[in-house]
Every structure is written in structure tokens, then in C-alpha cells.
mmCIF file of C-alpha atoms in Angstrom:
data_model
loop_
_atom_site.group_PDB
_atom_site.id
_atom_site.type_symbol
_atom_site.label_atom_id
_atom_site.label_comp_id
_atom_site.label_asym_id
_atom_site.label_seq_id
_atom_site.Cartn_x
_atom_site.Cartn_y
_atom_site.Cartn_z
ATOM 1 C CA MET A 1 -8.601 6.969 11.901
ATOM 2 C CA THR A 2 -10.991 4.746 13.767
ATOM 3 C CA LYS A 3 -12.208 1.184 13.491
ATOM 4 C CA ASP A 4 -15.914 0.549 13.192
ATOM 5 C CA LYS A 5 -16.359 -2.861 14.802
ATOM 6 C CA GLU A 6 -19.952 -3.140 13.608
ATOM 7 C CA ILE A 7 -18.947 -3.141 9.930
ATOM 8 C CA ASN A 8 -15.352 -4.327 10.540
ATOM 9 C CA GLN A 9 -13.858 -1.413 8.611
ATOM 10 C CA TYR A 10 -11.244 1.225 9.312
ATOM 11 C CA ILE A 11 -12.509 4.775 8.782
ATOM 12 C CA GLY A 12 -10.204 7.646 7.869
ATOM 13 C CA ILE A 13 -10.751 11.364 7.367
ATOM 14 C CA ILE A 14 -8.520 14.268 6.421
ATOM 15 C CA PRO A 15 -9.647 17.106 8.728
ATOM 16 C CA GLY A 16 -10.083 20.410 6.956
ATOM 17 C CA LEU A 17 -10.313 18.893 3.464
ATOM 18 C CA PRO A 18 -13.987 18.691 2.486
ATOM 19 C CA GLY A 19 -14.940 15.293 1.087
ATOM 20 C CA ALA A 20 -11.699 13.583 2.117
ATOM 21 C CA HIS A 21 -12.923 10.480 3.916
ATOM 22 C CA THR A 22 -12.809 6.781 3.162
ATOM 23 C CA GLN A 23 -12.979 3.305 4.659
ATOM 24 C CA ALA A 24 -11.207 -0.013 4.121
ATOM 25 C CA PRO A 25 -10.904 -3.479 5.652
ATOM 26 C CA THR A 26 -7.152 -3.084 6.397
ATOM 27 C CA LEU A 27 -4.925 -0.231 7.518
ATOM 28 C CA ASP A 28 -2.707 -0.612 4.444
ATOM 29 C CA GLN A 29 -5.733 -0.234 2.175
ATOM 30 C CA LEU A 30 -6.992 2.685 4.259
ATOM 31 C CA TYR A 31 -3.660 4.519 3.831
ATOM 32 C CA ALA A 32 -3.798 3.952 0.070
ATOM 33 C CA ASN A 33 -7.422 5.112 -0.068
ATOM 34 C CA LEU A 34 -6.607 8.241 1.963
ATOM 35 C CA GLN A 35 -3.795 9.144 -0.424
ATOM 36 C CA GLU A 36 -6.082 8.661 -3.411
ATOM 37 C CA VAL A 37 -9.020 10.619 -1.992
ATOM 38 C CA THR A 38 -6.705 13.456 -0.921
ATOM 39 C CA GLN A 39 -5.267 13.695 -4.440
ATOM 40 C CA LEU A 40 -8.744 13.625 -5.995
ATOM 41 C CA CYS A 41 -10.050 16.333 -3.659
ATOM 42 C CA LEU A 42 -7.054 18.592 -4.300
ATOM 43 C CA GLU A 43 -7.364 18.141 -8.078
ATOM 44 C CA GLU A 44 -10.927 19.474 -7.896
ATOM 45 C CA MET A 45 -9.941 22.577 -5.913
ATOM 46 C CA THR A 46 -8.764 25.891 -7.288
ATOM 47 C CA ASP A 47 -5.413 27.338 -6.218
ATOM 48 C CA GLU A 48 -7.304 29.880 -4.120
ATOM 49 C CA GLU A 49 -9.257 27.143 -2.335
ATOM 50 C CA ILE A 50 -6.061 25.226 -1.639
ATOM 51 C CA GLU A 51 -4.456 28.354 -0.177
ATOM 52 C CA GLN A 52 -7.436 28.714 2.192
ATOM 53 C CA LEU A 53 -7.078 25.211 3.653
ATOM 54 C CA PRO A 54 -6.243 25.211 7.362
ATOM 55 C CA GLU A 55 -2.571 24.843 8.234
ATOM 56 C CA PHE A 56 -1.766 21.499 9.852
ATOM 57 C CA ILE A 57 -0.031 22.075 13.169
ATOM 58 C CA GLY A 58 0.135 18.559 14.581
ATOM 59 C CA PHE A 59 -1.760 15.998 16.551
ATOM 60 C CA ARG A 60 -1.585 14.482 19.957
ATOM 61 C CA GLN A 61 -3.220 11.404 21.391
ATOM 62 C CA ILE A 62 -4.668 11.761 24.856
ATOM 63 C CA SER A 63 -5.931 9.169 27.302
ATOM 64 C CA ILE A 64 -8.945 9.487 29.544
ATOM 65 C CA ALA A 65 -10.322 7.276 32.266
ATOM 66 C CA LEU A 66 -13.903 6.121 31.961
#
């Protein structure tokens, strides 16, 4: 998730799930939108396509100095 300051919207994507991206003015709405878009994307996929999705291992936030 990121925040686009130019359009004042939060942007969210589900890595590895084609088409699963959305935006919203609040984080609560973004979470709801991400749940909905994930469900819609999965409903359009075959069982074989779902089985081929990458396995989620985890995430980690890192800091860098600029």
C-alpha cells in the first residue's frame, strides 16, 4: 500500500494476483476494496489458475537513508 499525495488516495495491490489493485481515500475503504477485488479476481479464476498462484511467504519493511 502506498499513498499518492498528488491525488490524495491510498493505492493497494495484491502481488501475484493479476488485476488485484484498487485505490481509496481512506485506509479503511482501501482494506474493504482490497477484500472485494481479491474475491472478484479469485471468482474469475479456474481451480488450476488458483493453484498456480505464488505462495505468500511474508513481508518485511526496510529503511534506507537518502
